[in-house]
mmCIF file of C-alpha atoms in Angstrom:
data_model
loop_
_atom_site.group_PDB
_atom_site.id
_atom_site.type_symbol
_atom_site.label_atom_id
_atom_site.label_comp_id
_atom_site.label_asym_id
_atom_site.label_seq_id
_atom_site.Cartn_x
_atom_site.Cartn_y
_atom_site.Cartn_z
ATOM 1 C CA UNK A 1 5.615 14.225 5.007
ATOM 2 C CA UNK A 2 3.542 12.670 2.213
ATOM 3 C CA UNK A 3 0.993 15.474 2.046
ATOM 4 C CA UNK A 4 -1.847 13.063 2.861
ATOM 5 C CA UNK A 5 -3.572 13.935 6.127
ATOM 6 C CA UNK A 6 -5.522 11.459 8.187
ATOM 7 C CA UNK A 7 -7.525 12.137 11.311
ATOM 8 C CA UNK A 8 -7.777 11.049 14.006
ATOM 9 C CA UNK A 9 -4.435 9.361 14.685
ATOM 10 C CA UNK A 10 -5.909 7.073 17.294
ATOM 11 C CA UNK A 11 -9.441 5.943 18.004
ATOM 12 C CA UNK A 12 -10.627 3.723 20.830
ATOM 13 C CA UNK A 13 -14.228 2.609 20.851
ATOM 14 C CA UNK A 14 -16.477 -0.220 21.948
ATOM 15 C CA UNK A 15 -18.010 -3.065 19.989
ATOM 16 C CA UNK A 16 -21.208 -2.156 18.207
ATOM 17 C CA UNK A 17 -20.242 1.478 17.801
ATOM 18 C CA UNK A 18 -19.737 3.496 14.636
ATOM 19 C CA UNK A 19 -16.729 5.651 13.728
ATOM 20 C CA UNK A 20 -15.687 7.915 10.885
ATOM 21 C CA UNK A 21 -12.145 8.198 9.609
ATOM 22 C CA UNK A 22 -11.167 11.208 7.562
ATOM 23 C CA UNK A 23 -8.582 11.712 4.844
ATOM 24 C CA UNK A 24 -7.376 14.733 2.891
ATOM 25 C CA UNK A 25 -5.370 13.818 -0.212
ATOM 26 C CA UNK A 26 -2.249 15.544 -1.497
ATOM 27 C CA UNK A 27 -2.948 18.758 -3.338
ATOM 28 C CA UNK A 28 -3.797 17.929 -6.955
ATOM 29 C CA UNK A 29 -4.431 14.217 -6.388
ATOM 30 C CA UNK A 30 -7.813 13.021 -7.606
ATOM 31 C CA UNK A 31 -7.768 9.454 -6.316
ATOM 32 C CA UNK A 32 -8.192 8.372 -2.722
ATOM 33 C CA UNK A 33 -7.701 4.809 -1.519
ATOM 34 C CA UNK A 34 -8.420 3.096 1.777
ATOM 35 C CA UNK A 35 -6.389 0.168 3.088
ATOM 36 C CA UNK A 36 -6.704 -1.894 6.247
ATOM 37 C CA UNK A 37 -3.648 -3.341 7.971
ATOM 38 C CA UNK A 38 -4.172 -5.699 10.881
ATOM 39 C CA UNK A 39 -1.320 -6.435 13.289
ATOM 40 C CA UNK A 40 1.695 -7.828 11.435
ATOM 41 C CA UNK A 41 -0.413 -8.297 8.330
ATOM 42 C CA UNK A 42 -0.304 -6.956 4.814
ATOM 43 C CA UNK A 43 -2.205 -4.106 3.228
ATOM 44 C CA UNK A 44 -5.774 -5.076 2.397
ATOM 45 C CA UNK A 45 -7.368 -2.865 -0.234
ATOM 46 C CA UNK A 46 -10.824 -1.646 0.728
ATOM 47 C CA UNK A 47 -11.966 0.916 -1.822
ATOM 48 C CA UNK A 48 -10.858 3.623 -4.260
ATOM 49 C CA UNK A 49 -12.508 6.871 -5.294
ATOM 50 C CA UNK A 50 -11.538 8.953 -8.277
ATOM 51 C CA UNK A 51 -12.782 12.515 -8.584
ATOM 52 C CA UNK A 52 -15.793 11.832 -6.411
ATOM 53 C CA UNK A 53 -16.829 8.510 -7.926
ATOM 54 C CA UNK A 54 -16.207 5.006 -6.661
ATOM 55 C CA UNK A 55 -13.675 3.415 -8.989
ATOM 56 C CA UNK A 56 -12.566 0.097 -7.538
ATOM 57 C CA UNK A 57 -13.659 -2.056 -4.678
ATOM 58 C CA UNK A 58 -11.805 -4.645 -2.660
ATOM 59 C CA UNK A 59 -12.983 -6.900 0.123
ATOM 60 C CA UNK A 60 -14.812 -4.163 1.945
ATOM 61 C CA UNK A 61 -17.381 -5.365 4.455
ATOM 62 C CA UNK A 62 -21.000 -4.266 4.111
ATOM 63 C CA UNK A 63 -20.670 -2.634 7.553
ATOM 64 C CA UNK A 64 -18.072 -0.308 6.038
ATOM 65 C CA UNK A 65 -18.802 2.517 3.629
ATOM 66 C CA UNK A 66 -16.888 5.419 2.174
ATOM 67 C CA UNK A 67 -17.332 8.484 0.070
ATOM 68 C CA UNK A 68 -15.305 11.227 -1.557
ATOM 69 C CA UNK A 69 -16.612 14.764 -1.327
ATOM 70 C CA UNK A 70 -16.451 17.567 -3.932
ATOM 71 C CA UNK A 71 -13.350 19.002 -2.235
ATOM 72 C CA UNK A 72 -11.798 15.516 -2.724
ATOM 73 C CA UNK A 73 -11.440 14.643 0.930
ATOM 74 C CA UNK A 74 -12.761 11.226 1.852
ATOM 75 C CA UNK A 75 -14.387 9.574 4.830
ATOM 76 C CA UNK A 76 -14.482 5.917 5.771
ATOM 77 C CA UNK A 77 -17.397 4.909 7.972
ATOM 78 C CA UNK A 78 -17.159 1.759 10.039
ATOM 79 C CA UNK A 79 -20.320 0.600 11.805
ATOM 80 C CA UNK A 80 -21.392 -2.226 14.123
ATOM 81 C CA UNK A 81 -17.756 -2.513 15.092
ATOM 82 C CA UNK A 82 -16.299 -5.870 16.074
ATOM 83 C CA UNK A 83 -13.083 -6.727 17.895
ATOM 84 C CA UNK A 84 -11.620 -7.950 14.608
ATOM 85 C CA UNK A 85 -11.960 -4.495 13.091
ATOM 86 C CA UNK A 86 -9.092 -3.303 15.261
ATOM 87 C CA UNK A 87 -6.385 -2.330 12.781
ATOM 88 C CA UNK A 88 -4.394 0.455 11.238
ATOM 89 C CA UNK A 89 -6.389 2.142 8.490
ATOM 90 C CA UNK A 90 -4.383 3.905 5.828
ATOM 91 C CA UNK A 91 -5.562 6.401 3.303
ATOM 92 C CA UNK A 92 -3.499 6.995 0.181
ATOM 93 C CA UNK A 93 -3.838 9.305 -2.778
ATOM 94 C CA UNK A 94 -2.544 9.416 -6.323
ATOM 95 C CA UNK A 95 -2.505 11.882 -9.148
ATOM 96 C CA UNK A 96 -4.448 9.790 -11.632
ATOM 97 C CA UNK A 97 -6.418 6.600 -11.501
ATOM 98 C CA UNK A 98 -3.476 4.658 -10.140
ATOM 99 C CA UNK A 99 -2.777 2.616 -13.259
ATOM 100 C CA UNK A 100 0.767 3.877 -13.478
ATOM 101 C CA UNK A 101 1.296 6.460 -10.769
ATOM 102 C CA UNK A 102 2.524 5.961 -7.217
ATOM 103 C CA UNK A 103 0.332 6.021 -4.150
ATOM 104 C CA UNK A 104 1.249 8.320 -1.301
ATOM 105 C CA UNK A 105 0.150 7.127 2.114
ATOM 106 C CA UNK A 106 -1.016 9.056 5.126
ATOM 107 C CA UNK A 107 0.197 8.192 8.617
ATOM 108 C CA UNK A 108 -2.855 6.087 9.316
ATOM 109 C CA UNK A 109 -5.576 5.904 11.938
ATOM 110 C CA UNK A 110 -5.092 3.256 14.581
ATOM 111 C CA UNK A 111 -8.500 1.880 15.556
ATOM 112 C CA UNK A 112 -8.876 -0.152 18.721
ATOM 113 C CA UNK A 113 -12.209 -1.824 19.390
ATOM 114 C CA UNK A 114 -12.677 -3.011 22.970
ATOM 115 C CA UNK B 1 -7.382 -15.070 -9.136
ATOM 116 C CA UNK B 2 -5.589 -11.773 -9.321
ATOM 117 C CA UNK B 3 -2.771 -11.693 -6.848
ATOM 118 C CA UNK B 4 0.820 -10.801 -6.158
ATOM 119 C CA UNK B 5 3.005 -13.402 -4.501
ATOM 120 C CA UNK B 6 6.042 -12.249 -2.543
ATOM 121 C CA UNK B 7 8.989 -14.258 -1.197
ATOM 122 C CA UNK B 8 10.536 -14.678 1.252
ATOM 123 C CA UNK B 9 8.265 -13.609 4.102
ATOM 124 C CA UNK B 10 11.273 -13.004 6.359
ATOM 125 C CA UNK B 11 14.895 -12.356 5.481
ATOM 126 C CA UNK B 12 17.923 -11.790 7.673
ATOM 127 C CA UNK B 13 21.199 -10.642 6.184
ATOM 128 C CA UNK B 14 24.514 -9.522 7.598
ATOM 129 C CA UNK B 15 25.191 -5.812 7.407
ATOM 130 C CA UNK B 16 27.009 -5.056 4.186
ATOM 131 C CA UNK B 17 25.606 -8.051 2.330
ATOM 132 C CA UNK B 18 22.908 -7.895 -0.347
ATOM 133 C CA UNK B 19 19.212 -8.664 0.026
ATOM 134 C CA UNK B 20 16.878 -9.840 -2.723
ATOM 135 C CA UNK B 21 13.087 -9.977 -2.549
ATOM 136 C CA UNK B 22 11.040 -11.536 -5.346
ATOM 137 C CA UNK B 23 7.466 -11.092 -6.503
ATOM 138 C CA UNK B 24 5.288 -12.698 -9.146
ATOM 139 C CA UNK B 25 2.007 -11.416 -10.501
ATOM 140 C CA UNK B 26 -0.906 -12.934 -12.327
ATOM 141 C CA UNK B 27 -2.053 -10.260 -14.787
ATOM 142 C CA UNK B 28 0.020 -10.017 -17.958
ATOM 143 C CA UNK B 29 -1.456 -6.571 -18.632
ATOM 144 C CA UNK B 30 0.156 -5.086 -15.522
ATOM 145 C CA UNK B 31 2.513 -2.261 -16.397
ATOM 146 C CA UNK B 32 3.398 -0.578 -13.120
ATOM 147 C CA UNK B 33 5.331 -2.122 -10.241
ATOM 148 C CA UNK B 34 6.173 -0.057 -7.157
ATOM 149 C CA UNK B 35 8.013 -1.111 -4.009
ATOM 150 C CA UNK B 36 7.186 0.253 -0.574
ATOM 151 C CA UNK B 37 9.125 0.221 2.686
ATOM 152 C CA UNK B 38 7.259 0.260 5.969
ATOM 153 C CA UNK B 39 9.061 0.827 9.223
ATOM 154 C CA UNK B 40 7.405 -0.319 12.425
ATOM 155 C CA UNK B 41 4.268 1.686 13.183
ATOM 156 C CA UNK B 42 4.772 4.000 10.232
ATOM 157 C CA UNK B 43 3.216 4.501 6.834
ATOM 158 C CA UNK B 44 4.388 2.649 3.726
ATOM 159 C CA UNK B 45 6.761 4.788 1.696
ATOM 160 C CA UNK B 46 7.555 4.419 -1.972
ATOM 161 C CA UNK B 47 11.223 3.577 -2.456
ATOM 162 C CA UNK B 48 11.367 2.734 -6.145
ATOM 163 C CA UNK B 49 9.037 1.861 -9.000
ATOM 164 C CA UNK B 50 9.372 0.473 -12.503
ATOM 165 C CA UNK B 51 7.178 0.559 -15.545
ATOM 166 C CA UNK B 52 6.901 -2.214 -18.104
ATOM 167 C CA UNK B 53 8.851 -0.425 -20.801
ATOM 168 C CA UNK B 54 12.133 -0.979 -18.936
ATOM 169 C CA UNK B 55 13.757 -4.075 -17.531
ATOM 170 C CA UNK B 56 15.812 -2.540 -14.746
ATOM 171 C CA UNK B 57 15.973 0.622 -12.686
ATOM 172 C CA UNK B 58 18.530 1.643 -10.109
ATOM 173 C CA UNK B 59 18.625 4.291 -7.386
ATOM 174 C CA UNK B 60 21.839 4.267 -5.342
ATOM 175 C CA UNK B 61 21.836 0.997 -3.342
ATOM 176 C CA UNK B 62 18.405 -0.069 -4.525
ATOM 177 C CA UNK B 63 17.545 -1.677 -7.849
ATOM 178 C CA UNK B 64 14.486 -3.330 -9.307
ATOM 179 C CA UNK B 65 14.400 -5.780 -12.210
ATOM 180 C CA UNK B 66 11.350 -6.775 -14.216
ATOM 181 C CA UNK B 67 10.768 -9.826 -16.397
ATOM 182 C CA UNK B 68 7.420 -9.330 -18.113
ATOM 183 C CA UNK B 69 7.533 -12.632 -19.922
ATOM 184 C CA UNK B 70 7.911 -14.561 -16.688
ATOM 185 C CA UNK B 71 5.702 -12.093 -14.805
ATOM 186 C CA UNK B 72 8.111 -11.510 -11.985
ATOM 187 C CA UNK B 73 10.047 -8.590 -10.548
ATOM 188 C CA UNK B 74 12.651 -8.300 -7.842
ATOM 189 C CA UNK B 75 14.067 -5.767 -5.396
ATOM 190 C CA UNK B 76 17.807 -5.762 -4.805
ATOM 191 C CA UNK B 77 19.402 -3.896 -1.911
ATOM 192 C CA UNK B 78 23.196 -3.806 -1.887
ATOM 193 C CA UNK B 79 25.579 -2.900 0.944
ATOM 194 C CA UNK B 80 22.762 -3.244 3.462
ATOM 195 C CA UNK B 81 22.690 -1.015 6.532
ATOM 196 C CA UNK B 82 20.781 -1.302 9.841
ATOM 197 C CA UNK B 83 18.307 1.366 8.703
ATOM 198 C CA UNK B 84 17.250 -0.936 5.869
ATOM 199 C CA UNK B 85 15.501 -3.111 8.470
ATOM 200 C CA UNK B 86 11.770 -2.844 7.714
ATOM 201 C CA UNK B 87 8.910 -4.608 5.970
ATOM 202 C CA UNK B 88 9.023 -4.331 2.194
ATOM 203 C CA UNK B 89 5.954 -4.650 -0.001
ATOM 204 C CA UNK B 90 5.888 -5.157 -3.736
ATOM 205 C CA UNK B 91 2.790 -4.220 -5.704
ATOM 206 C CA UNK B 92 1.300 -4.496 -9.158
ATOM 207 C CA UNK B 93 -1.725 -2.991 -10.833
ATOM 208 C CA UNK B 94 -4.159 -5.837 -11.451
ATOM 209 C CA UNK B 95 -7.681 -6.019 -12.828
ATOM 210 C CA UNK B 96 -9.739 -5.253 -15.871
ATOM 211 C CA UNK B 97 -9.506 -1.862 -17.519
ATOM 212 C CA UNK B 98 -11.542 0.589 -15.498
ATOM 213 C CA UNK B 99 -11.389 -1.572 -12.396
ATOM 214 C CA UNK B 100 -7.656 -1.850 -11.882
ATOM 215 C CA UNK B 101 -6.320 -1.665 -8.386
ATOM 216 C CA UNK B 102 -2.870 -1.656 -6.892
ATOM 217 C CA UNK B 103 -2.501 -5.040 -5.250
ATOM 218 C CA UNK B 104 0.192 -5.558 -2.660
ATOM 219 C CA UNK B 105 2.254 -8.611 -1.928
ATOM 220 C CA UNK B 106 2.172 -10.054 1.574
ATOM 221 C CA UNK B 107 5.390 -8.328 2.608
ATOM 222 C CA UNK B 108 8.950 -9.307 3.519
ATOM 223 C CA UNK B 109 10.327 -8.526 6.945
ATOM 224 C CA UNK B 110 13.991 -7.682 6.372
ATOM 225 C CA UNK B 111 16.344 -7.699 9.342
ATOM 226 C CA UNK B 112 19.897 -6.439 8.975
ATOM 227 C CA UNK B 113 22.241 -8.036 11.485
ATOM 228 C CA UNK B 114 24.975 -5.616 12.660
#
């Protein structure tokens, strides 16, 4: 168990809908990261928050947004969903900013858009 | 651009033989290089990492070597076992100071043949 909690584990929704994925980092970790992994693909970095502030941004679509709350948990909002958004979404956390500390991944949320 | 290249994309080795996976990176300022193992349908898990102040690190059957001058690093697995079958990702911290992000390679699917 990595200590990173993601909910829900599975999510099935229709095109055009909006969903929220939730992540609680390991105790003491200040950074939260979101990654998208499509079937048999690599890990695509979406966004990072550090202590409540956005720190780094990847190729995150405008339809997607995220935030980190004062208690350090994070939510990833996906709107106007398309079939191509179906993927495994991982949250990870790290102690510092991630420059030289490992990321610990949650078990992921599997999103299926029908 | 900033990226991490990983080779090979697939690798099959006989049980008991060694496996080597290689990665190159673009940012000479990178100083942290972790390796992750992802079993089917599961989260990526850190298996070993190396920082730029050392050239090699070993943990039982797993070792990582780093050549900062050539900007490449490698994962070596000796005496491979069936449970080593998984997808392996290398990663490096890339980007300008204050906007660094852990960038993953495209992954290597390792299959151990019994």
